C-alpha positions as protocol buffer text, in pm:
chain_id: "A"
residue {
  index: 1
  type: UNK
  ca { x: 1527 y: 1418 z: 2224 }
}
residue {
  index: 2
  type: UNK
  ca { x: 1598 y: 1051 z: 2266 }
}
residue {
  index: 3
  type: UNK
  ca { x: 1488 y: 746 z: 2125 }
}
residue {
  index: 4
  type: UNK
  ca { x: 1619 y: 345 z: 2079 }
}
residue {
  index: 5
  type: UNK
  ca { x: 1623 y: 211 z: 1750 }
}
residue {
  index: 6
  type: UNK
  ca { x: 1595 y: -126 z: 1639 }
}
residue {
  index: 7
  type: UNK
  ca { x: 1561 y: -142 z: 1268 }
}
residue {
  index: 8
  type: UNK
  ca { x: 1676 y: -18 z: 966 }
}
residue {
  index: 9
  type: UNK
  ca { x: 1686 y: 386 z: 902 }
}
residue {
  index: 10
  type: UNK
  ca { x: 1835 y: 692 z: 851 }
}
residue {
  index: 11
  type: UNK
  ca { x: 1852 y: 1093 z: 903 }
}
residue {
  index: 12
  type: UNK
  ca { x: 1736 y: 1294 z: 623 }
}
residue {
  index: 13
  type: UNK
  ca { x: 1700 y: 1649 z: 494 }
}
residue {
  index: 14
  type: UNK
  ca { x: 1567 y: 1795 z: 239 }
}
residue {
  index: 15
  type: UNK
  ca { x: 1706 y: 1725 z: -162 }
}
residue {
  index: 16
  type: UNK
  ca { x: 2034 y: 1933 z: -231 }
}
residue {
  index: 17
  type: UNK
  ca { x: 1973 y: 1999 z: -584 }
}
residue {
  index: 18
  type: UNK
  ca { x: 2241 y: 2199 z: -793 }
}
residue {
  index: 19
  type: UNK
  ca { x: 2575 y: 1988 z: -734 }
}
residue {
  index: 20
  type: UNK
  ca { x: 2538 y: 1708 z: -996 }
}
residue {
  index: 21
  type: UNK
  ca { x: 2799 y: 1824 z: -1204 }
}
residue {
  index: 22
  type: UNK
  ca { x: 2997 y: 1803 z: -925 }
}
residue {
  index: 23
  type: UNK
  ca { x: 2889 y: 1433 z: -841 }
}
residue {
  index: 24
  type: UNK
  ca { x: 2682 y: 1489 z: -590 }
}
residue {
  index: 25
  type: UNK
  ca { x: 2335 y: 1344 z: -659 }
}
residue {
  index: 26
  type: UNK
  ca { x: 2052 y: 1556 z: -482 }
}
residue {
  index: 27
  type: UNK
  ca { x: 1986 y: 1287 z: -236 }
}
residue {
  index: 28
  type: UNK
  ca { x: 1697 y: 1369 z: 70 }
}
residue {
  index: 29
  type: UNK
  ca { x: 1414 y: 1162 z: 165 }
}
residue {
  index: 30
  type: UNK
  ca { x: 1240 y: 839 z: -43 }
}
residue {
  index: 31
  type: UNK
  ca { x: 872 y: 967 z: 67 }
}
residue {
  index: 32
  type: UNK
  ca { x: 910 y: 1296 z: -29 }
}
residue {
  index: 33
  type: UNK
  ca { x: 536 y: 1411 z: 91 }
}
residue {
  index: 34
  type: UNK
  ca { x: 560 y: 1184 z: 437 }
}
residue {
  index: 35
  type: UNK
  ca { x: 885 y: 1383 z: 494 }
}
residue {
  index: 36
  type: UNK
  ca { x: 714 y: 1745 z: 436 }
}
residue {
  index: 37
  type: UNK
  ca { x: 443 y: 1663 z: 641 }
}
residue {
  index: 38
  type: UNK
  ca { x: 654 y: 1527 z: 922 }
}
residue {
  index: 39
  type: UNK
  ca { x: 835 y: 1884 z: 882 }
}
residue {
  index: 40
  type: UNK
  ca { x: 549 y: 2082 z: 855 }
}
residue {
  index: 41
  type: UNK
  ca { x: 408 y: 1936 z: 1215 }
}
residue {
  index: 42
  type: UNK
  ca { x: 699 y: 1984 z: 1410 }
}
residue {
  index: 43
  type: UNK
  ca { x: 891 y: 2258 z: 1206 }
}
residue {
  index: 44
  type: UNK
  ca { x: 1181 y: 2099 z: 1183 }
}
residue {
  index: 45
  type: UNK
  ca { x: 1398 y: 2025 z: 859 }
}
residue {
  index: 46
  type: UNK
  ca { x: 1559 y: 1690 z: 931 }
}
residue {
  index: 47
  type: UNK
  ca { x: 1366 y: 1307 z: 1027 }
}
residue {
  index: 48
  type: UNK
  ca { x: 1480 y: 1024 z: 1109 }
}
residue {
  index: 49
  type: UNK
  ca { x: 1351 y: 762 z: 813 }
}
residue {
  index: 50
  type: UNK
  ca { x: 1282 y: 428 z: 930 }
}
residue {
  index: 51
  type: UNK
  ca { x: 1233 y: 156 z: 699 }
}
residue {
  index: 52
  type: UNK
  ca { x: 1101 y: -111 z: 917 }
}
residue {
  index: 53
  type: UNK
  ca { x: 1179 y: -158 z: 1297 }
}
residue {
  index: 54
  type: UNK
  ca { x: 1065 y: -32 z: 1645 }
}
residue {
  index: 55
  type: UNK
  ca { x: 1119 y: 274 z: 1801 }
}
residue {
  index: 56
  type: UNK
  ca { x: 1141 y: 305 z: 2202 }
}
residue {
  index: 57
  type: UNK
  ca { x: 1102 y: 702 z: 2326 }
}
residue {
  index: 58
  type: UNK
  ca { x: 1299 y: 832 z: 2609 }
}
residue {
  index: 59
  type: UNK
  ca { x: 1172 y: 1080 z: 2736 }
}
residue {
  index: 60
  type: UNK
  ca { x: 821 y: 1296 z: 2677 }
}
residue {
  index: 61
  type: UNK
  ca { x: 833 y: 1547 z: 2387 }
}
residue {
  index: 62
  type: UNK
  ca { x: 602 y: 1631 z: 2084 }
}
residue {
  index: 63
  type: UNK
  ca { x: 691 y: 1434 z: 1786 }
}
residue {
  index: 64
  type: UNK
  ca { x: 561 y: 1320 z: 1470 }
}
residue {
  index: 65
  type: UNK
  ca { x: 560 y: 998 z: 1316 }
}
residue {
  index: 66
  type: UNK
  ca { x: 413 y: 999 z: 922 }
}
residue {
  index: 67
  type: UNK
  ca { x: 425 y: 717 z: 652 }
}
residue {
  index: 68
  type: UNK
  ca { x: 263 y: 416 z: 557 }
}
residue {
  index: 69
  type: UNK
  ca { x: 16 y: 273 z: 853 }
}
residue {
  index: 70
  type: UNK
  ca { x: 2 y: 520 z: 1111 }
}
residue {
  index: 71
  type: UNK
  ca { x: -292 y: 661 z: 1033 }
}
residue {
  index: 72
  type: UNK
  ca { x: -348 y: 765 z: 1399 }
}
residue {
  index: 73
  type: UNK
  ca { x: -322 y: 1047 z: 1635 }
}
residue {
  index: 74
  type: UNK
  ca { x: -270 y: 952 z: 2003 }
}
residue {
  index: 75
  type: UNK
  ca { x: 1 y: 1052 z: 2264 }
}
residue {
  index: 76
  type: UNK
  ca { x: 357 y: 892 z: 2268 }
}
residue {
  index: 77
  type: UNK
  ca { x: 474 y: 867 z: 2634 }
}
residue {
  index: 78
  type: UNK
  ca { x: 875 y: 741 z: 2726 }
}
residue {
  index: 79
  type: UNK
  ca { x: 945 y: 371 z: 2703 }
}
residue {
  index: 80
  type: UNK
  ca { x: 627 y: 354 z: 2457 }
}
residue {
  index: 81
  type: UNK
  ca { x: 707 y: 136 z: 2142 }
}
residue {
  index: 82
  type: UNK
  ca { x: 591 y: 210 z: 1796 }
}
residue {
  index: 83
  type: UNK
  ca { x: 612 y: -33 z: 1535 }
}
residue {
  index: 84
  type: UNK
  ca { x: 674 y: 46 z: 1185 }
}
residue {
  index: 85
  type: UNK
  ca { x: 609 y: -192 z: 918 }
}
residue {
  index: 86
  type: UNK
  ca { x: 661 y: 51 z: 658 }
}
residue {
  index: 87
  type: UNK
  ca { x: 883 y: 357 z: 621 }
}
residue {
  index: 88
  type: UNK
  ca { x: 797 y: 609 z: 818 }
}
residue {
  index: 89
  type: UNK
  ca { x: 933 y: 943 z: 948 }
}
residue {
  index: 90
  type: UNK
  ca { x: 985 y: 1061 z: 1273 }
}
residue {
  index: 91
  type: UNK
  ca { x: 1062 y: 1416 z: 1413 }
}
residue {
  index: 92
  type: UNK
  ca { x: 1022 y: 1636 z: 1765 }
}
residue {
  index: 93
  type: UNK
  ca { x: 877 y: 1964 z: 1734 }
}
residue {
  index: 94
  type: UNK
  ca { x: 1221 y: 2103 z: 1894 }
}
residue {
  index: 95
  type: UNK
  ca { x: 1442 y: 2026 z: 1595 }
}
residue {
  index: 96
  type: UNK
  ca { x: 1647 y: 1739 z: 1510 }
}
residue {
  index: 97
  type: UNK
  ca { x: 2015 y: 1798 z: 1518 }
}
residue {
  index: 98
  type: UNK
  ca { x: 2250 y: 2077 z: 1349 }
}
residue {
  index: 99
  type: UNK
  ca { x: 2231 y: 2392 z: 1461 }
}
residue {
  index: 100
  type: UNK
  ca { x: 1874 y: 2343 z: 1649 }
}
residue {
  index: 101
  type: UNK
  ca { x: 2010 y: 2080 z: 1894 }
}
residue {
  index: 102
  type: UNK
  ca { x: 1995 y: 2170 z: 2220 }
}
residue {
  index: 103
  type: UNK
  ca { x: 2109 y: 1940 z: 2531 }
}
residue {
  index: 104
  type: UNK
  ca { x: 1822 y: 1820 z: 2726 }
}
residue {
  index: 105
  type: UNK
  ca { x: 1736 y: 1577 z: 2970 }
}
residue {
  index: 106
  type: UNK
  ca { x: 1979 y: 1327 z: 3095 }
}
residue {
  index: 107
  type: UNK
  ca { x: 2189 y: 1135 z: 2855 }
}
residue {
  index: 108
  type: UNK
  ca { x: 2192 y: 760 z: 2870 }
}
residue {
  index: 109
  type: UNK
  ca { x: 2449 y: 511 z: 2820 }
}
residue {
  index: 110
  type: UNK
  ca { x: 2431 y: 228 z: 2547 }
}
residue {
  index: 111
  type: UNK
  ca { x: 2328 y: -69 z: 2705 }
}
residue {
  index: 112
  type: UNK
  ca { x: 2465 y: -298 z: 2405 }
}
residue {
  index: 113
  type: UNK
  ca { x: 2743 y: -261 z: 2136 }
}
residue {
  index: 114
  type: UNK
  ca { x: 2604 y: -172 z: 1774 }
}
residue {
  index: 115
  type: UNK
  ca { x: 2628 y: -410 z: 1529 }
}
residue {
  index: 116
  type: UNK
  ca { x: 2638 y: -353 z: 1150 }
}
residue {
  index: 117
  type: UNK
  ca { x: 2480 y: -674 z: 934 }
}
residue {
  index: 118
  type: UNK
  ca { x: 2557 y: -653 z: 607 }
}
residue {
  index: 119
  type: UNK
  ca { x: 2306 y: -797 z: 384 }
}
residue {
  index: 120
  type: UNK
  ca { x: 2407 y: -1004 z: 71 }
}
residue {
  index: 121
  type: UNK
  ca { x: 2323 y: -863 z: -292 }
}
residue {
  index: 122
  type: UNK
  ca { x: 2351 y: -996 z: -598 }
}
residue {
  index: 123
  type: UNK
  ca { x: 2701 y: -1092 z: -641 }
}
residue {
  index: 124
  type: UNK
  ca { x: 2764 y: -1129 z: -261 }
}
residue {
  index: 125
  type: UNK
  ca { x: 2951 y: -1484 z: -336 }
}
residue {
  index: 126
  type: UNK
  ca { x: 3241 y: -1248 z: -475 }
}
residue {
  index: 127
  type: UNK
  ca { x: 3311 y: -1117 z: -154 }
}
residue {
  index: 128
  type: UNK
  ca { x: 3531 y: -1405 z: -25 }
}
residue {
  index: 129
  type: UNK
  ca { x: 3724 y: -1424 z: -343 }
}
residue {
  index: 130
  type: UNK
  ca { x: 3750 y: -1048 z: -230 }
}
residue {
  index: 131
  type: UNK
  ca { x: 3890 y: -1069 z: 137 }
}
residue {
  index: 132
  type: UNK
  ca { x: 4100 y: -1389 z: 45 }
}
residue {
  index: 133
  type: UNK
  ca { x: 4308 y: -1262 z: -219 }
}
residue {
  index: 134
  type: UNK
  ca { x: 4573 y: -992 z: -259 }
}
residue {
  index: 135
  type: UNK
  ca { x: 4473 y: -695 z: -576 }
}
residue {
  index: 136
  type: UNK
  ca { x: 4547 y: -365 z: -760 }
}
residue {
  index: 137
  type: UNK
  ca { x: 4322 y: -112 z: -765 }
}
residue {
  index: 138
  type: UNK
  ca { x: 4287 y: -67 z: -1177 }
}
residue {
  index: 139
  type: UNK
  ca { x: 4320 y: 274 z: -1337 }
}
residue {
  index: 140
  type: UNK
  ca { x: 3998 y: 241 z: -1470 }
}
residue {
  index: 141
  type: UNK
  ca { x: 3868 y: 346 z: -1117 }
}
residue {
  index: 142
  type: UNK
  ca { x: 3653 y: 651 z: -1065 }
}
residue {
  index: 143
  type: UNK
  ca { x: 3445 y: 819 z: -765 }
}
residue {
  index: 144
  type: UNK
  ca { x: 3147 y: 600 z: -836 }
}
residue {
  index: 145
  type: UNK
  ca { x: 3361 y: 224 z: -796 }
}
residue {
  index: 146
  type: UNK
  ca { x: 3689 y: 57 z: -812 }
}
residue {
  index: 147
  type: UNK
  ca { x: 3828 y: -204 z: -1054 }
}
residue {
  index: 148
  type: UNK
  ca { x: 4092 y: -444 z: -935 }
}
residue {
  index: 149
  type: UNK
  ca { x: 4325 y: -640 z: -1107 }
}
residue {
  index: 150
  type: UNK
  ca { x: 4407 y: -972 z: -966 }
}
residue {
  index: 151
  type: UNK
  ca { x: 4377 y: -1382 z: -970 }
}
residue {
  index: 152
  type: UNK
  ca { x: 4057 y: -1463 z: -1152 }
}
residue {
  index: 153
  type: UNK
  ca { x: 3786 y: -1651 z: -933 }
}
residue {
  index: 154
  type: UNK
  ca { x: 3808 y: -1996 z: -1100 }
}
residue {
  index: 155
  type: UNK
  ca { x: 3469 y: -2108 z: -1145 }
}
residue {
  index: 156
  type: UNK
  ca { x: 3296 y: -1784 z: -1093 }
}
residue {
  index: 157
  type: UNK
  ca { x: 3074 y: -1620 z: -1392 }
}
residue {
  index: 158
  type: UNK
  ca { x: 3118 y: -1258 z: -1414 }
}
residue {
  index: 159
  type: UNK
  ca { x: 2958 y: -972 z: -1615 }
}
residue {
  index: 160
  type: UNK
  ca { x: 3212 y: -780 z: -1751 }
}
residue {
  index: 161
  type: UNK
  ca { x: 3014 y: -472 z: -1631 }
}
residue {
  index: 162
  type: UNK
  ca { x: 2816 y: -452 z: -1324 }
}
residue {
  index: 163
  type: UNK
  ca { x: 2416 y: -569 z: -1341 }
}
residue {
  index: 164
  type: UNK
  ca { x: 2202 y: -256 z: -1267 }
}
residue {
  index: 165
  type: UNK
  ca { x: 1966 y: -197 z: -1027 }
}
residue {
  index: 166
  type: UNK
  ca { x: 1678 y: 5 z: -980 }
}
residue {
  index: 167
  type: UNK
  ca { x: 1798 y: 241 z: -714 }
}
residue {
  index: 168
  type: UNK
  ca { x: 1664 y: 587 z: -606 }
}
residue {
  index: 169
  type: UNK
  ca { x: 1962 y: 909 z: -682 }
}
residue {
  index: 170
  type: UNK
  ca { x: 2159 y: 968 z: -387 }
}
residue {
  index: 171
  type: UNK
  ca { x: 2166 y: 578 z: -273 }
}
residue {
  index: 172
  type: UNK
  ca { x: 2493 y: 417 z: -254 }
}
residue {
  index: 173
  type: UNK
  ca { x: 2554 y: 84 z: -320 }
}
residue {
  index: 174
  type: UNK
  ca { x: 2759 y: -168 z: -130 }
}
residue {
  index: 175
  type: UNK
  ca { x: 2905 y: -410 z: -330 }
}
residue {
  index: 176
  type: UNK
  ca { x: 2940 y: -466 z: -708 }
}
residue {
  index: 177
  type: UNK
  ca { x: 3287 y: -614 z: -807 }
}
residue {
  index: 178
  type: UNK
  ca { x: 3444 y: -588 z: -1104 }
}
residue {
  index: 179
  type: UNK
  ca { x: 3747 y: -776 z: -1178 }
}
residue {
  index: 180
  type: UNK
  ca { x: 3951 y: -676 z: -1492 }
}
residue {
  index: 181
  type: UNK
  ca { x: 4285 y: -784 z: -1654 }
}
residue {
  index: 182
  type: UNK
  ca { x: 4293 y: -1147 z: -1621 }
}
């Protein structure tokens, strides 16, 4: 199983319920029908979510693609592109990865490097005061963020608790700063 990806995505399984206490939130897909459907078709239990992009196969195999806009059954041959405006899921009927991955077919070299962009949030003008400046990670820390202590961003207007956001369990959040002790 091979494919390109350009866009934004992800592998998923199936929720992992039973380990909050532990502070692990359940996590698994965002389309939770899309992702049993996908399953159900090619029997396995892991897809690869993509949120928007294009996907380029490899080589010939039976996969699925469900989700918003492909509302169409028609063969997928290698170096076909599919577009996805909207997430969808994608998975070959001969399992994903884990313990049902199986070498086949000839593996190909990266033609580029990968490159990670970042995408600014909310409070993204913090992040130079971040990278320019020397801090102490506070005591007031915990698994789900830091706190520094440092120089105080002259100019800069800052909640003294993050701003929420509306954000499915299991999603993890980049970058919200909190500077404390000033």
């Amino acid at each position: 199983m091979s494919f390109d990806l350009l866009g934004v995505g992800r592998w998923v399984s199936a929720p992992r319920p039973g380990r909050r206490k532990g502070g692990f939130p359940p996590g698994g897909p965002w389309d939770e029908e899309s992702f049993a459907l996908v399953c159900a078709l090619t029997g396995a239990t892991e897809a690869f979510e993509l949120d928007t992009g294009r996907l380029t196969f490899r080589e010939a195999g039976t996969w699925a693609i469900v989700g918003a806009g492909m509302g169409e059954l028609r063969p997928v041959g290698p170096s076909e592109i599919i577009e996805a405006k909207r997430r969808v899921y994608v998975a070959w009927a001969r399992g994903l990865a884990g313990s049902e991955a199986r070498a086949t077919g000839v593996a190909h070299p990266p033609e580029r490097e990968n490159v990670l962009r970042i995408l600014p949030g909310p409070q993204a003008e913090l992040l130079g005061h971040l990278l320019d400046r020397e801090f102490t990670v506070d005591r007031l820390s915990d698994r789900t963020g830091l706190r520094f202590s440092g120089t105080e961003p002259h100019g800069m207007e800052i909640p003294s608790e993050p701003a929420t956001f509306g954000i499915k369990l299991g999603t993890f959040r980049f970058l919200t700063l909190i500077f404390s002790n000033w």
